[in-house]
Structures are given as structure tokens and as C-alpha cells.
Short mmCIF file of C-alpha atoms and ligand atoms in Angstrom, two decimals:
data_model
loop_
_atom_site.label_atom_id
_atom_site.label_comp_id
_atom_site.label_asym_id
_atom_site.label_seq_id
_atom_site.Cartn_x
_atom_site.Cartn_y
_atom_site.Cartn_z
CA MET A 1 2.43 13.29 9.88
CA VAL A 2 4.60 11.04 12.03
CA ALA A 3 7.69 13.09 11.12
CA ARG A 4 5.92 16.32 12.11
CA LEU A 5 4.74 14.78 15.39
CA LYS A 6 8.27 13.59 16.18
CA ALA A 7 9.42 17.19 15.62
CA GLY A 8 6.94 18.44 18.24
CA ALA A 9 3.72 19.07 16.31
CA SER A 10 0.29 18.75 17.91
CA ILE A 11 -2.57 16.73 16.44
CA LEU A 12 -6.32 16.43 16.99
CA ASP A 13 -8.21 13.37 15.71
CA LEU A 14 -11.77 14.60 15.07
CA GLY A 15 -14.48 11.91 15.17
CA CYS A 16 -11.78 9.62 16.54
CA CYS A 17 -14.05 6.69 17.50
CA PHE A 18 -11.57 4.17 19.04
CA GLY A 19 -8.57 6.35 18.17
CA GLN A 20 -6.99 3.71 15.97
CA ASP A 21 -5.23 6.27 13.77
CA LEU A 22 -3.49 7.97 16.71
CA ARG A 23 -2.51 4.51 17.97
CA HIS A 24 -1.14 3.67 14.52
CA MET A 25 1.03 6.81 14.58
CA ALA A 26 2.15 6.06 18.14
CA ALA A 27 3.16 2.55 17.00
CA ASP A 28 5.16 4.25 14.23
CA GLY A 29 7.07 6.24 16.84
CA ALA A 30 5.02 9.45 17.23
CA PRO A 31 4.99 10.82 20.79
CA THR A 32 1.47 10.95 22.29
CA GLU A 33 1.90 13.92 24.67
CA LYS A 34 0.64 16.46 22.11
CA MET A 35 -2.15 14.26 20.81
CA TYR A 36 -5.81 15.18 21.29
CA SER A 37 -8.84 13.12 20.36
CA SER A 38 -12.47 14.09 20.12
CA ASP A 39 -15.82 12.48 19.37
CA ILE A 40 -19.48 13.17 20.01
CA ILE A 41 -19.73 9.70 21.63
CA PRO A 42 -17.19 9.61 24.51
CA GLU A 43 -17.78 5.92 25.25
CA PHE A 44 -15.77 4.95 22.16
CA TRP A 45 -12.62 6.51 23.66
CA ASP A 46 -13.26 4.93 27.09
CA ILE A 47 -13.55 1.50 25.48
CA SER A 48 -10.46 2.07 23.36
CA TYR A 49 -8.13 1.67 26.36
CA ASP A 50 -9.49 -1.86 26.85
CA LEU A 51 -9.17 -2.58 23.15
CA TYR A 52 -5.56 -1.40 22.89
CA ARG A 53 -4.50 -2.05 26.52
CA ASP A 54 -2.48 1.16 26.47
CA ALA A 55 -3.93 3.18 29.37
CA GLY A 56 -0.44 3.50 30.80
CA HIS A 57 1.21 5.04 27.79
CA MET A 58 -1.41 6.57 25.45
CA LYS A 59 -1.24 10.19 26.65
CA ALA A 60 -3.69 11.72 24.12
CA ARG A 61 -6.27 13.90 25.86
CA PHE A 62 -9.87 13.18 24.90
CA ILE A 63 -12.25 16.14 24.59
CA PRO A 64 -15.92 15.24 24.01
CA ALA A 65 -17.36 17.58 21.37
CA ASP A 66 -19.74 18.02 18.47
CA VAL A 67 -17.67 19.06 15.46
CA LEU A 68 -20.68 21.06 14.23
CA ASP A 69 -20.80 23.21 17.37
CA PRO A 70 -18.65 26.36 17.15
CA ALA A 71 -18.85 26.76 20.95
CA SER A 72 -17.87 23.16 21.78
CA PRO A 73 -15.16 22.41 24.40
CA LEU A 74 -12.67 22.34 21.51
CA VAL A 75 -12.53 26.17 21.66
CA GLU A 76 -9.67 25.76 24.16
CA LEU A 77 -7.55 24.42 21.27
CA GLN A 78 -8.34 27.24 18.86
CA GLY A 79 -5.27 28.36 16.94
CA LYS A 80 -3.08 25.70 18.61
CA LEU A 81 -3.13 22.66 16.35
CA ASP A 82 -0.62 21.67 13.66
CA ILE A 83 -2.49 18.64 12.31
CA LEU A 84 -6.21 18.03 12.19
CA LEU A 85 -7.23 14.50 11.28
CA ALA A 86 -10.78 13.96 10.02
CA ASN A 87 -11.12 10.39 8.81
CA GLN A 88 -14.60 9.40 7.64
CA VAL A 89 -16.20 12.47 9.18
CA PHE A 90 -17.15 15.04 6.49
CA HIS A 91 -19.09 12.42 4.52
CA LEU A 92 -21.51 12.02 7.44
CA PHE A 93 -23.01 15.42 6.66
CA ASP A 94 -24.74 17.40 3.93
CA TRP A 95 -22.92 20.26 2.18
CA GLU A 96 -24.02 22.97 4.66
CA ARG A 97 -22.95 20.96 7.70
CA GLN A 98 -19.63 20.09 6.04
CA VAL A 99 -19.04 23.83 5.61
CA GLU A 100 -19.86 24.39 9.30
CA ALA A 101 -17.51 21.55 10.33
CA GLY A 102 -14.81 22.97 8.05
CA LYS A 103 -15.16 26.45 9.58
CA ASN A 104 -14.93 25.02 13.09
CA MET A 105 -11.75 23.19 12.05
CA VAL A 106 -10.33 26.38 10.55
CA ALA A 107 -10.81 28.03 13.97
CA LEU A 108 -8.51 25.37 15.47
CA SER A 109 -5.75 26.01 12.95
CA ARG A 110 -2.79 28.32 12.48
CA LEU A 111 -0.26 29.00 9.70
CA GLY A 112 1.07 25.65 8.46
CA THR A 113 -1.75 23.50 9.85
CA TRP A 114 -2.64 20.42 7.80
CA LEU A 115 -6.14 19.04 7.67
CA VAL A 116 -5.81 15.42 6.56
CA GLY A 117 -8.36 12.72 6.01
CA TYR A 118 -10.22 10.24 3.90
CA GLN A 119 -13.89 9.53 3.36
CA ILE A 120 -16.35 8.19 0.83
CA GLY A 121 -16.26 10.22 -2.36
CA SER A 122 -17.85 9.93 -5.77
CA SER A 123 -16.90 10.07 -9.42
CA VAL A 124 -19.72 12.64 -9.70
CA GLY A 125 -20.08 14.96 -6.67
CA ARG A 126 -23.51 14.22 -5.24
CA ALA A 127 -25.78 14.19 -2.22
CA VAL A 128 -27.05 10.74 -1.22
CA PRO A 129 -29.94 10.07 1.18
CA VAL A 130 -28.92 9.28 4.76
CA ARG A 131 -29.38 5.58 5.55
CA THR A 132 -30.78 4.31 8.83
CA THR A 133 -28.30 5.66 11.34
CA THR A 134 -25.91 3.54 13.34
CA GLY A 135 -24.06 4.69 16.46
CA GLY A 136 -21.16 5.83 14.32
CA GLU A 137 -23.42 8.09 12.34
CA ALA A 138 -25.27 9.64 15.25
CA GLY A 139 -23.70 13.04 14.75
CA GLY A 140 -25.18 13.19 11.29
CA ALA A 141 -28.59 13.69 12.86
CA GLY A 142 -30.26 16.57 11.09
CA SER A 143 -28.59 15.84 7.76
CA LYS A 144 -31.12 14.35 5.34
CA THR A 145 -28.33 13.71 2.86
CA LYS A 146 -24.60 13.06 2.93
CA PHE A 147 -22.51 14.83 0.32
CA PHE A 148 -19.91 12.63 -1.42
CA HIS A 149 -17.20 14.75 -3.06
CA THR A 150 -15.14 14.76 -6.20
CA PRO A 151 -11.87 16.73 -6.05
CA GLU A 152 -13.75 19.56 -7.86
CA THR A 153 -16.64 19.79 -5.39
CA TRP A 154 -14.21 19.52 -2.46
CA ARG A 155 -12.21 22.44 -3.87
CA GLU A 156 -15.44 24.41 -4.36
CA MET A 157 -16.49 23.72 -0.77
CA TRP A 158 -13.09 24.84 0.51
CA ARG A 159 -13.36 28.03 -1.55
CA GLN A 160 -16.57 28.71 0.41
CA VAL A 161 -14.92 27.88 3.76
CA GLN A 162 -11.98 30.16 2.90
CA ARG A 163 -14.29 32.99 1.86
CA GLU A 164 -16.34 32.68 5.03
CA THR A 165 -13.29 32.51 7.35
CA GLY A 166 -10.91 34.89 5.57
CA THR A 167 -8.19 32.21 5.51
CA GLU A 168 -6.15 30.66 2.69
CA TRP A 169 -5.55 26.96 2.19
CA GLU A 170 -3.86 24.79 -0.45
CA VAL A 171 -6.29 22.04 -1.34
CA GLU A 172 -5.24 18.61 -2.64
CA SER A 173 -7.39 15.55 -3.00
CA SER A 174 -7.77 12.41 -5.07
CA LEU A 175 -10.18 9.57 -5.76
CA ARG A 176 -9.38 5.86 -5.58
CA PRO A 177 -11.32 2.71 -6.39
CA LEU A 178 -12.80 1.41 -3.12
CA LYS A 179 -11.21 -1.97 -3.83
CA GLU A 180 -7.83 -0.31 -3.20
CA TRP A 181 -9.07 0.39 0.33
CA GLY A 182 -9.91 -3.29 0.74
CA LEU A 183 -13.68 -2.99 0.31
CA GLU A 184 -15.41 -5.79 -1.57
CA ASP A 185 -18.27 -5.07 -3.99
CA GLU A 186 -20.82 -6.29 -1.44
CA ASP A 187 -19.48 -3.75 1.11
CA SER A 188 -19.94 -0.79 -1.19
CA ALA A 189 -22.91 -1.81 -3.40
CA TRP A 190 -25.35 0.31 -1.35
CA MET A 191 -23.37 3.43 -2.29
CA GLY A 192 -23.81 2.84 -6.04
CA PRO A 193 -21.25 2.46 -8.84
CA ALA A 194 -20.07 6.09 -8.57
CA ALA A 195 -18.70 5.63 -5.02
CA ARG A 196 -14.95 6.03 -4.63
CA GLY A 197 -12.40 6.43 -1.88
CA PHE A 198 -11.60 10.14 -1.38
CA GLU A 199 -8.34 11.28 0.24
CA PHE A 200 -7.41 14.87 1.05
CA ILE A 201 -4.85 17.19 2.55
CA VAL A 202 -5.58 20.88 3.01
CA ARG A 203 -2.71 23.11 4.18
CA ARG A 204 -3.17 26.54 5.74
CA VAL A 205 -0.94 29.11 4.07
CA ASP A 206 -2.02 32.43 5.66
CA ASP A 207 -1.06 33.72 9.11
CA TYR A 208 -4.16 35.79 9.83
CA ASP A 209 -4.85 35.68 13.58
CA LEU A 210 -8.40 34.30 13.70
CA ASN A 211 -8.72 34.07 17.44
CA GLY A 212 -6.72 37.05 18.66
CA LYS A 213 -4.49 34.76 20.72
CA ASP A 214 -1.19 34.63 18.78
C1 SAM B 301 -17.44 6.65 10.48
S1 SAM B 301 -16.83 6.94 12.11
C2 SAM B 301 -15.10 7.27 11.79
C3 SAM B 301 -14.23 6.96 12.96
C4 SAM B 301 -12.73 7.06 12.73
N1 SAM B 301 -12.33 8.42 12.47
C5 SAM B 301 -12.32 6.14 11.61
O1 SAM B 301 -11.84 6.63 10.58
O2 SAM B 301 -12.48 4.94 11.76
C6 SAM B 301 -17.47 8.56 12.44
C7 SAM B 301 -17.16 9.04 13.84
O3 SAM B 301 -17.58 10.39 13.93
C8 SAM B 301 -18.28 10.57 15.14
N2 SAM B 301 -19.21 11.68 14.93
C9 SAM B 301 -20.37 11.67 14.27
N3 SAM B 301 -20.93 12.88 14.28
C10 SAM B 301 -20.11 13.69 14.98
C11 SAM B 301 -20.16 15.05 15.36
N4 SAM B 301 -21.19 15.84 15.00
N5 SAM B 301 -19.14 15.54 16.10
C12 SAM B 301 -18.10 14.76 16.47
N6 SAM B 301 -18.00 13.46 16.15
C13 SAM B 301 -19.00 12.93 15.41
C14 SAM B 301 -18.96 9.25 15.41
O4 SAM B 301 -19.30 9.09 16.77
C15 SAM B 301 -17.90 8.27 14.92
O5 SAM B 301 -16.99 7.90 15.93
#
């Protein structure tokens, strides 16, 4: 991602919270002029400048938006983004809402766009009941369950997103033990023994003009 950003690519961090991943890429040398960030809770981004003390040089533009809303302010970026980052976002929602989020992300993409992210997955694809919500899970309101994917269920969901958007994507994903992410057993016990780390990259391979703007 950093290499693409150095070559002039644009990126949007969806559900960015404090924007730590964009900051990480900036620290690795990525320019921030073509960075965008978005979250349903704008206060996280406001606070992030205090946390990172980078108001002078973090140029990413924050756009408050609900990733489930197809008419959100993100429509101005439709068809303009090379990288979409969605870290720990899909797993907030049930299957239907993940499909809606995926379709809204597809609308932001163009030929060659990567959708990259990680989230909680499962060794057996399954819906788990939503726990008491915290601020970070506020956007999951309305979902009674969260769907934790295996690579197979993720591929199946993307087949649905592709069918419903008329686009084509290459889908790659993998599971990892949560310990490899640094989680201790006590951190992940509530998710059950099937919980895994889930990492994905989905690359758009068609050049169909979804938004009539190319
Ligand atoms: C678990 S945090 C992940 C934050 C960050 N991406 C990371 O990996 O640390 C989920 C983030 O998604 C945001 N969020 C929840 N529902 C959302 C929605 N419907 N639209 C946009 N953002 C949402 C939350 O406010 C929160 O910042």
C-alpha cells in the first residue's frame, strides 16, 4: 500500500477511529495529500490530532459518514479511490449489512482498486450475538448479530456483492490464530474457541463505469 501511495494512489480509511493506520503509512513515507478518512463518530478524528500531534502535517481529509448509507457524503469520492482500508469494520455487522457496506465500497472503486483489511473471523463462518455496544460499535446499531467469516463465507459474500453490483473482484483472505495478533486468551475468550484473525485483500479487475463519471 505504501508503495502505491508513494506512486500517487489515493486511499480512504473507512471506520478510521483515530486514524492510526494512515499515520502508520505516513510514518513509513506515504504522502498524506491523497488520504481520506471517514467514521460515523467524527470526534475520534478530532481527538487524533492531539494524540499524534500532527495537525501541521497530516493532510488526510476527514469525511463523516455512515458506511451503510449509500447516499452518505462519501458519494463525492465515488469511482476515485485506489485503496479502501476497512480494518475491524465488516465484523461489526450482520451478513446483510456487510453486503450493503461492501456495495457502498464498490461504488467508491475503479479498475485496480484494492479493498484491504482485517477483522475477527472464525474457523467456522458464523453469526454471533451482538454484545453490549461500546462507542466503537455504535454503527452496528440495528445488527442483532455480527457475522465472523471464514475465507469460504467471505468469498461467498463477495460473490453476492459482485452479482449485485455487476463488478468483478479477485478475492484473497486468510485466517490466523489471534495470538499472532498479540491477543491473549483472556482478550478473546468471549468470542469462543473458533475465533480467529481474518485478513483480506479484494482487487477490482473490471473497468465497468459504475457512476458514469469516468
Ligand atoms: C473496531 S473500530 C476500528 C477502528 C480502526 N479502523 C482500527 O482498526 O482500529 C470500528 C470503527 O468503525 C466505526 N463505525 C462503526 N459503525 C460505523 C458505520 N456504520 N459507518 C462508519 N463507521 C462506523 C466506529 O466508530 C469505530 O471507529
